[in-house]
PDB file of C-alpha atoms in Angstrom:
ATOM      1  CA  MET A   1       0.000   0.000   0.000  1.00 52.00           C
ATOM      2  CA  PRO A   2       1.445   3.413  -0.977  1.00 56.00           C
ATOM      3  CA  ASN A   3       2.399   5.864   1.737  1.00 60.00           C
ATOM      4  CA  ILE A   4      -0.113   8.725   1.326  1.00 59.00           C
ATOM      5  CA  THR A   5       1.547  10.907   3.953  1.00 65.00           C
ATOM      6  CA  LYS A   6       4.775  11.170   1.959  1.00 67.00           C
ATOM      7  CA  THR A   7       5.122  14.354  -0.124  1.00 69.00           C
ATOM      8  CA  LEU A   8       4.651  13.700  -3.824  1.00 72.00           C
ATOM      9  CA  LYS A   9       7.679  14.579  -5.917  1.00 78.00           C
ATOM     10  CA  THR A  10       6.859  16.799  -8.872  1.00 82.00           C
ATOM     11  CA  LYS A  11       8.854  17.927 -11.838  1.00 81.00           C
ATOM     12  CA  ARG A  12       8.315  21.257 -13.651  1.00 84.00           C
ATOM     13  CA  VAL A  13       8.767  20.853 -17.398  1.00 82.00           C
ATOM     14  CA  ASN A  14       8.488  23.247 -20.325  1.00 83.00           C
ATOM     15  CA  ILE A  15       5.959  21.843 -22.788  1.00 81.00           C
ATOM     16  CA  GLY A  16       6.000  24.990 -24.949  1.00 79.00           C
ATOM     17  CA  LEU A  17       8.556  26.372 -27.347  1.00 77.00           C
ATOM     18  CA  GLU A  18      11.958  27.827 -26.485  1.00 76.00           C
ATOM     19  CA  ASP A  19      10.788  31.423 -27.084  1.00 81.00           C
ATOM     20  CA  GLU A  20       7.275  30.837 -25.689  1.00 79.00           C
ATOM     21  CA  THR A  21       7.534  28.792 -22.527  1.00 81.00           C
ATOM     22  CA  LYS A  22       4.591  26.880 -21.115  1.00 82.00           C
ATOM     23  CA  PHE A  23       5.211  24.965 -17.914  1.00 82.00           C
ATOM     24  CA  ALA A  24       3.446  21.897 -16.587  1.00 81.00           C
ATOM     25  CA  MET A  25       3.929  20.021 -13.333  1.00 81.00           C
ATOM     26  CA  ILE A  26       4.121  16.255 -13.545  1.00 82.00           C
ATOM     27  CA  GLY A  27       4.487  13.676 -10.813  1.00 78.00           C
ATOM     28  CA  GLY A  28       8.025  12.431 -10.434  1.00 70.00           C
ATOM     29  CA  TYR A  29       7.034   9.051  -9.027  1.00 73.00           C
ATOM     30  CA  CYS A  30       7.504   7.141 -12.324  1.00 77.00           C
ATOM     31  CA  ASP A  31      10.741   5.849 -13.740  1.00 81.00           C
ATOM     32  CA  GLU A  32      12.752   8.201 -15.998  1.00 84.00           C
ATOM     33  CA  ASP A  33      11.650   6.490 -19.241  1.00 89.00           C
ATOM     34  CA  THR A  34       7.946   6.908 -18.387  1.00 87.00           C
ATOM     35  CA  ILE A  35       8.485  10.543 -17.375  1.00 83.00           C
ATOM     36  CA  ASN A  36      10.194  11.228 -20.718  1.00 87.00           C
ATOM     37  CA  LYS A  37       7.257   9.645 -22.580  1.00 90.00           C
ATOM     38  CA  ILE A  38       4.811  11.825 -20.614  1.00 86.00           C
ATOM     39  CA  ILE A  39       6.876  14.938 -21.394  1.00 85.00           C
ATOM     40  CA  ASP A  40       6.924  14.031 -25.105  1.00 89.00           C
ATOM     41  CA  LEU A  41       3.148  13.555 -25.075  1.00 88.00           C
ATOM     42  CA  LEU A  42       2.547  16.861 -23.253  1.00 85.00           C
ATOM     43  CA  HIS A  43       4.879  18.635 -25.685  1.00 83.00           C
ATOM     44  CA  GLU A  44       3.128  17.133 -28.712  1.00 86.00           C
ATOM     45  CA  TYR A  45      -0.337  18.157 -27.476  1.00 85.00           C
ATOM     46  CA  GLN A  46       0.665  21.353 -25.625  1.00 79.00           C
ATOM     47  CA  GLU A  47      -2.059  23.388 -27.383  1.00 78.00           C
ATOM     48  CA  LEU A  48      -4.621  21.435 -25.310  1.00 80.00           C
ATOM     49  CA  PHE A  49      -3.185  22.812 -22.062  1.00 75.00           C
ATOM     50  CA  PRO A  50      -3.762  26.590 -21.853  1.00 74.00           C
ATOM     51  CA  ASN A  51      -1.689  28.750 -19.511  1.00 69.00           C
ATOM     52  CA  LYS A  52      -4.292  31.441 -18.864  1.00 67.00           C
ATOM     53  CA  PHE A  53      -8.015  31.495 -18.147  1.00 61.00           C
ATOM     54  CA  SER A  54      -8.480  33.715 -21.197  1.00 64.00           C
ATOM     55  CA  ASP A  55      -7.156  30.901 -23.418  1.00 67.00           C
ATOM     56  CA  MET A  56      -9.771  28.461 -22.124  1.00 67.00           C
ATOM     57  CA  LYS A  57     -12.925  28.103 -24.186  1.00 66.00           C
ATOM     58  CA  GLY A  58     -15.989  29.432 -22.352  1.00 61.00           C
ATOM     59  CA  ILE A  59     -14.025  31.293 -19.665  1.00 57.00           C
ATOM     60  CA  ILE A  60     -13.887  35.079 -19.816  1.00 58.00           C
ATOM     61  CA  GLY A  61     -11.246  37.383 -18.363  1.00 56.00           C
ATOM     62  CA  ASP A  62      -8.473  37.023 -15.853  1.00 53.00           C
ATOM     63  CA  LEU A  63     -10.869  36.182 -13.016  1.00 57.00           C
ATOM     64  CA  GLY A  64     -11.994  32.932 -14.601  1.00 57.00           C
ATOM     65  CA  VAL A  65     -15.644  33.903 -14.972  1.00 64.00           C
ATOM     66  CA  MET A  66     -17.526  31.060 -16.631  1.00 65.00           C
ATOM     67  CA  LYS A  67     -19.868  31.842 -19.524  1.00 71.00           C
ATOM     68  CA  ILE A  68     -22.560  29.297 -20.363  1.00 75.00           C
ATOM     69  CA  PRO A  69     -24.154  29.980 -23.743  1.00 79.00           C
ATOM     70  CA  LEU A  70     -27.896  29.261 -23.779  1.00 81.00           C
ATOM     71  CA  LYS A  71     -29.851  28.216 -26.844  1.00 85.00           C
ATOM     72  CA  PRO A  72     -32.414  30.837 -27.857  1.00 88.00           C
ATOM     73  CA  ASN A  73     -36.143  30.060 -27.487  1.00 89.00           C
ATOM     74  CA  MET A  74     -35.516  27.091 -25.201  1.00 87.00           C
ATOM     75  CA  LYS A  75     -37.563  26.492 -22.065  1.00 86.00           C
ATOM     76  CA  LEU A  76     -35.440  26.666 -18.920  1.00 81.00           C
ATOM     77  CA  VAL A  77     -35.466  23.685 -16.590  1.00 84.00           C
ATOM     78  CA  LYS A  78     -35.816  24.368 -12.886  1.00 84.00           C
ATOM     79  CA  GLN A  79     -34.102  21.833 -10.671  1.00 84.00           C
ATOM     80  CA  ARG A  80     -34.040  21.515  -6.916  1.00 82.00           C
ATOM     81  CA  SER A  81     -30.821  22.913  -5.503  1.00 77.00           C
ATOM     82  CA  TYR A  82     -28.221  20.627  -4.018  1.00 78.00           C
ATOM     83  CA  ARG A  83     -28.136  20.157  -0.261  1.00 83.00           C
ATOM     84  CA  MET A  84     -25.349  22.189   1.216  1.00 82.00           C
ATOM     85  CA  ASN A  85     -23.420  22.198   4.443  1.00 85.00           C
ATOM     86  CA  PRO A  86     -24.884  25.062   6.545  1.00 83.00           C
ATOM     87  CA  LYS A  87     -21.340  26.185   7.253  1.00 83.00           C
ATOM     88  CA  TYR A  88     -20.894  27.119   3.554  1.00 81.00           C
ATOM     89  CA  LYS A  89     -24.459  28.133   2.703  1.00 81.00           C
ATOM     90  CA  GLU A  90     -24.077  31.802   3.728  1.00 81.00           C
ATOM     91  CA  LYS A  91     -20.863  32.209   1.719  1.00 79.00           C
ATOM     92  CA  VAL A  92     -22.542  30.806  -1.395  1.00 77.00           C
ATOM     93  CA  LYS A  93     -25.467  33.220  -0.971  1.00 79.00           C
ATOM     94  CA  GLU A  94     -23.019  36.151  -0.885  1.00 78.00           C
TER      95      GLU A  94
END
């Protein structure tokens, strides 16, 4: 059974280009060959991993405000709200 109290080693790697860096953190718990394969995969598909909220589809601005586009002329569905811990309920209302 793995020791869950032990701090996980991570490795910061540049998955972008030399002149346009884009860093990702990967777990360093695999062997070196597996880590290199993961780095190669992240580098190959680096356009799927945006650095900023503004690069993410559906998220507006630096604050990470989510925009949900609604279809016009559609009837809205009202659902019962989720039960919430009273400790957090007031903060959510704010």
